Amino acid sequence: MKNIVNSTVKFSYNISKGSIKNRQKLISKYNKQIFSRLEQNFKDNYISVADAQKAIDEVLPEKKVIQIRPISSKNKKEDVGNSDFLYGKNWNIVGQTIDIPIKNNKISIKNLSIFMHELTHVIDTLLNPKTTARVNGMYLRRTYTENLSNIIDKKLYNYENIEETIPFISNKRYKKTKKEILQTRENELLKFLKDYSVKDKIDYIQEMRNTLIEERTAYTEEEKYAWILTKKHKIHLPKFNEIGNLKGYFFDEKIKILKKIGFEIIDKERKEHAKKLKTRRKK
């Protein structure tokens, strides 16, 4: 099966080219324009799905397959939003979804910061076709395992919760606890990676790193619009909305750990390759 990234899930190169920072600026730009259109269509603290879909279609520079779907969740504190791929024949990705609580074809303004979080993921994917190709390739090779999903969800994409676990913690103890947590996460990563091939290790590290970068961007955008909704529109948001909690995920620190581990794996592989070449020359 060919690993094809369909044009419906990626922007043209002339749009997506550039650095990570440039792509993040584009995400913020599109989000700002879309949110402005949403604000113009607020009615009784709701926005219609049709108006939300129209805002996305009008702002994005190219027509893409993005479906806004109702999410079904028994525990809405844990699962208030999601974004996902739409798959066609042979498991090729043909579109994306924004899954959000919907009632009578309307989205509550209380859930709009979550909507912006998921929209950020969708736009991020459109701007990063190489990441999509890598993930799709892993699915096709069946190397995207449940173990990989678990370590991302439970060890990396994890709110570490220091201040809530230890109320009134001193700055000194906070730094010590943070250092211990990060060392534990590094040890868990090394243990997870040790039995895989070099290719799989690099693929996994890239996927983990990209996931954290994407989540950092999505939470930053979510927090921005959560503040607008509370300050400008006087909306009382649910407790699980992310306002002021971004630093507790340690995204930057975990990304640095992954970068370090990746460098060490590549460095070791290069040295072993050079050693083999040297041995062959002697023969």
Steps between C-alpha positions, in 0.01 A plus 500: 500500500628845405541765765314789338417828673187615319479864391185532715712474818795722410557854382700571185874535555494876435276533809660244735867573424715665763601447862294363789464858630367621166243219490394578857450865401277383214297287743447802726407716200239255368363438851460872563310549174277197559423600860411853385242351262367277778456804728289671234260205503450448875129449569374435854844369603512252212656481156344281233707219351424644156644840598809337653553292185452809283755698703763229450428468128514878445827556687719208396682580174413165342193278517562198724292213638421598861188363666355640825342205680321448833708328765344240724651472845378363831768690689506848351761618745748264340385519140354828381665521161696303248643522150557200279578379149247377248622190319425386147594181318820322606521713816601814315409823680242700304376760750482621859236548767430736788297308757327723755181493713213600269132544586234578238777571247644767730824537696486667841726803535629333820665239278652743249846506657501119468382540140795734435735242656380230259495741206865577577583130465321486165681804358831375645452175307426688176828689543709190582452233229831329589366426847178360354701283259713363783198411714316346207811300408521366854135392483556329166808316637306427820774654713268759658425282800276527804817523712604811308156657549513420872840657562396814312163530676601394852865605533561791262164664434439507871419786737754451778288677760778590749327800661171314546671189639718704738310819601708808597817331373821702541696604192792279604283191545313574176827500302613178669166326433496621139853368443401161646190479279697584185767243587227240549351587160843469335557159661156384383577611145835321493342182633225518236743558211773249587363195313414672171701542179679828439243597234208435734675687782547807280141478370367474856709788630392718207134411560528572874679829438254612232207408725634714785574794269147477358344476847702795625370707208142377545494573875654844443224583251232350725614710795499814284135455399394383845618838631311686226181309579526567874617863487330637190185288483462428875458127434542272802710215363501143638775427753684268261577781252870575483566842652834544671581127501724486193830502690394194702539273197876571473473487121825694440698285741366171360573614143861568605526150650375343176743710297788385722402131479464525121844660468655226716341223289618654171847571641535140620384364163750718311787390722409132458476547123840672490648218710366236256645688203837522673496125571419419135787717374744316722394170341 
